[in-house]
Coordinates of C-alpha atoms in Angstrom, one line a residue:
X1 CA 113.7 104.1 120.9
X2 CA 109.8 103.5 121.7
X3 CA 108.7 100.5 119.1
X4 CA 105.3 100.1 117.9
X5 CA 103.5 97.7 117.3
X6 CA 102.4 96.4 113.5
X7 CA 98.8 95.5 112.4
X8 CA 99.9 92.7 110.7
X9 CA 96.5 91.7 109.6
X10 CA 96.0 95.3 108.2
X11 CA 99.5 95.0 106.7
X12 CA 99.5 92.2 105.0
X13 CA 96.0 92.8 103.7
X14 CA 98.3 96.0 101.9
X15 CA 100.8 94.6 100.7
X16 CA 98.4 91.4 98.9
X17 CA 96.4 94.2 97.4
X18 CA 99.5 96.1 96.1
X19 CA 101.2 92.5 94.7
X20 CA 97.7 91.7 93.1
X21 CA 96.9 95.0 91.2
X22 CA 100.5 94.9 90.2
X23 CA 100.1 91.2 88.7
X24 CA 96.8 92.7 86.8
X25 CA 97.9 95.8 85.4
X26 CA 101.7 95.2 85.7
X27 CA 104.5 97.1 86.1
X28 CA 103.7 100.2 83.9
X29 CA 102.0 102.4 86.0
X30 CA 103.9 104.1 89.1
X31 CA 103.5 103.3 92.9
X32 CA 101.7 106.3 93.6
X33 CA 99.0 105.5 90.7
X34 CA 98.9 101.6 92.3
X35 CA 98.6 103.1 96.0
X36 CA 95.6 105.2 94.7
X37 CA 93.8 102.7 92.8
X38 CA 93.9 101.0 95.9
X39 CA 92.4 103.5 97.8
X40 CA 89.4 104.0 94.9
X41 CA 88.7 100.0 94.9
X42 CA 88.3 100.4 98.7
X43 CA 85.8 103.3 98.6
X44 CA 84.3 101.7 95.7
X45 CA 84.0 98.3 97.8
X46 CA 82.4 100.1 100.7
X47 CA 80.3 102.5 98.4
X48 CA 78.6 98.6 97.1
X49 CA 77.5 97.5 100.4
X50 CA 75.8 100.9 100.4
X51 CA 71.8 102.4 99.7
X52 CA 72.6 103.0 95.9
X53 CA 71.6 106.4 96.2
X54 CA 73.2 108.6 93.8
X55 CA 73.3 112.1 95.9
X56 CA 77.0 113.8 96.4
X57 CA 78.4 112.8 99.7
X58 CA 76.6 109.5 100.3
X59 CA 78.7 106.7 100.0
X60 CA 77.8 105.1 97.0
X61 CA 78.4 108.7 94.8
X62 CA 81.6 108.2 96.4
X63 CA 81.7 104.7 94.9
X64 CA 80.7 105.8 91.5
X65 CA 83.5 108.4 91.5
X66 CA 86.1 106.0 92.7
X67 CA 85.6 103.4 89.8
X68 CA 85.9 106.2 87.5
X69 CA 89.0 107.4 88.7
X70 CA 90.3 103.8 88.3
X71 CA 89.1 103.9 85.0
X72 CA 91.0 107.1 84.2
X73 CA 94.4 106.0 85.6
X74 CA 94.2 102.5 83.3
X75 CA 93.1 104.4 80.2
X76 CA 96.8 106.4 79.6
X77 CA 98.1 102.6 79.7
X78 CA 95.7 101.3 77.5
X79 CA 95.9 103.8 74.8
X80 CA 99.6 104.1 75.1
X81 CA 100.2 99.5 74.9
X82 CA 97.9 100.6 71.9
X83 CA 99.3 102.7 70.4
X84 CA 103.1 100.8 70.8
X85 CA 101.5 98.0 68.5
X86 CA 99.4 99.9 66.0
X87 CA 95.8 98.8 67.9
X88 CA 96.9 95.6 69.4
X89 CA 98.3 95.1 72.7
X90 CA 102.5 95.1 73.3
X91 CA 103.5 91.4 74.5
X92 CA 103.3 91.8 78.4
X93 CA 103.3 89.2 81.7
X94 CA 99.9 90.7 83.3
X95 CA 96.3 90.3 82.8
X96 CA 95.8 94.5 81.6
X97 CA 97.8 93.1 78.2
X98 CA 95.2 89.8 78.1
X99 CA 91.9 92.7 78.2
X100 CA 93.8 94.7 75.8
X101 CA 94.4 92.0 73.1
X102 CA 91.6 89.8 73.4
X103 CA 89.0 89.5 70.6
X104 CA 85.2 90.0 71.4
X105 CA 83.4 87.1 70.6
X106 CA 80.6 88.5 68.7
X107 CA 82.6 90.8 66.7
X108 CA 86.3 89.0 66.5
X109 CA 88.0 92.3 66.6
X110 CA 89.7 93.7 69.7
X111 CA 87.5 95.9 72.5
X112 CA 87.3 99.6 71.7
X113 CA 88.9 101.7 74.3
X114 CA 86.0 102.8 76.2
X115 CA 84.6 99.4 76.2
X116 CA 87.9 98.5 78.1
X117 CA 87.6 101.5 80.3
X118 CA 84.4 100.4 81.6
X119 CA 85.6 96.8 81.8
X120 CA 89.0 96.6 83.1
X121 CA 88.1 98.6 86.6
X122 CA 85.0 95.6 87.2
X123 CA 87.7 92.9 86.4
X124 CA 90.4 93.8 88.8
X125 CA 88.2 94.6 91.2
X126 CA 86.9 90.7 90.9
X127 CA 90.5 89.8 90.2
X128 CA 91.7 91.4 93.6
X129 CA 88.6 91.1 96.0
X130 CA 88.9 86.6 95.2
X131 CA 92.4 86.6 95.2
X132 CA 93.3 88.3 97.9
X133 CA 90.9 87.3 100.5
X134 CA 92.8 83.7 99.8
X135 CA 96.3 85.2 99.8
X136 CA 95.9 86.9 103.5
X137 CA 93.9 83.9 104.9
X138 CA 96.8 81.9 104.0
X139 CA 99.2 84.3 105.2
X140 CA 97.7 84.8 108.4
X141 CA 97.7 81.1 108.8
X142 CA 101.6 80.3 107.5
X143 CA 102.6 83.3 109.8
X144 CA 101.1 81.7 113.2
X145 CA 103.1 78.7 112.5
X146 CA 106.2 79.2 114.3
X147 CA 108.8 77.4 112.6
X148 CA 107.7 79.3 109.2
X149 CA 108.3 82.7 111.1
X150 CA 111.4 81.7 112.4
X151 CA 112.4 81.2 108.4
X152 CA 111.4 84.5 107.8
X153 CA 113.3 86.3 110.8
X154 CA 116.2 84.3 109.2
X155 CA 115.7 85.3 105.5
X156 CA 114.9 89.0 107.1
X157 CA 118.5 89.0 109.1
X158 CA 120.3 86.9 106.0
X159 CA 118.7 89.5 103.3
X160 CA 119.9 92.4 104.9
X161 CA 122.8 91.5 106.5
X162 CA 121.5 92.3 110.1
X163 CA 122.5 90.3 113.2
X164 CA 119.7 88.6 115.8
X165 CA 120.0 92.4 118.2
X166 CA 118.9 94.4 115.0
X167 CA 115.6 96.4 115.7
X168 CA 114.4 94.7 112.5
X169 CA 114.1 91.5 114.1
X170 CA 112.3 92.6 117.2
X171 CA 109.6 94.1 114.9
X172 CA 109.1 91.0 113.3
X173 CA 109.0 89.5 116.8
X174 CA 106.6 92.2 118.0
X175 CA 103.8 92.0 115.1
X176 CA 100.3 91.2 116.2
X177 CA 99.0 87.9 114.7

């Protein structure tokens, strides 16, 4: 059996993004709907850094496009936590249920749904692009430190119930750091 090798930066860059967007929006919304947010706030990141031309196929149209898609996965959450609590948000560990039930300022009544469709989309993408820059810096650095990856071969082999000639372990051995 040939074994590859891991991008561990590349992988653990993943898996932050995928633990972060879960802690904003929670555990509502489907892997497959996390997984392709992911992929819009990445074409949206890369469509900012861009000429802000707005012609179809340049890579800020592309960006455009990806933050509404975002916006259109959220919404079905929104208007469904909504509509659970007749027009406040259901009582929920993430930040999505903070957006939903907070109180604008000015008017002391909760955001109107396309107000939080236009919002929410700008806050995670804050939310994740801070937080997870920290996470996989401090990641990177715990995992070169070899008595914390000898832990986690342990907890790895321990967790599964696999012995020190498992393949598992000698992927773990193998990543690139």
């Amino acid at each position: 059996c040939k074994m590859s090798s891991i991008d561990f930066d590349k992988e653990i860059n993943h898996f932050a993004n995928f633990v972060n967007t879960r802690f904003v929006l929670g555990d509502a919304l489907g892997h497959e709907d996390i997984e392709s947010i992911m992929h819009h706030l990445k074409v949206w990141k890369e469509g900012l850094q861009a000429v802000p031309i707005n012609i179809p196929g340049t890579t800020f149209y592309k960006a455009l496009r990806a933050r509404e898609a975002i916006a259109d996965i959220i919404l079905p959450e929104v208007i469904k936590r909504r509509s659970l609590s007749n027009g406040s948000a259901t009582k929920r560990q993430d930040l999505l249920h903070f957006m939903i039930s907070v109180e604008n300022p000015l008017t002391g009544k909760v955001y109107e749904l396309e107000q939080l469709r236009q919002q929410i989309p700008t806050m995670l993408f804050g939310a994740l692009d801070t937080t997870v820059s920290n996470e996989v810096e401090l990641l990177i650095r715990a995992s070169r430190n070899k008595e914390y990856i000898n832990r986690i071969k342990t907890e790895v082999l321990k967790e599964f119930k696999l012995d020190s000639s498992s393949s598992t372990n000698d992927i773990i051995a193998n990543m690139k750091m």
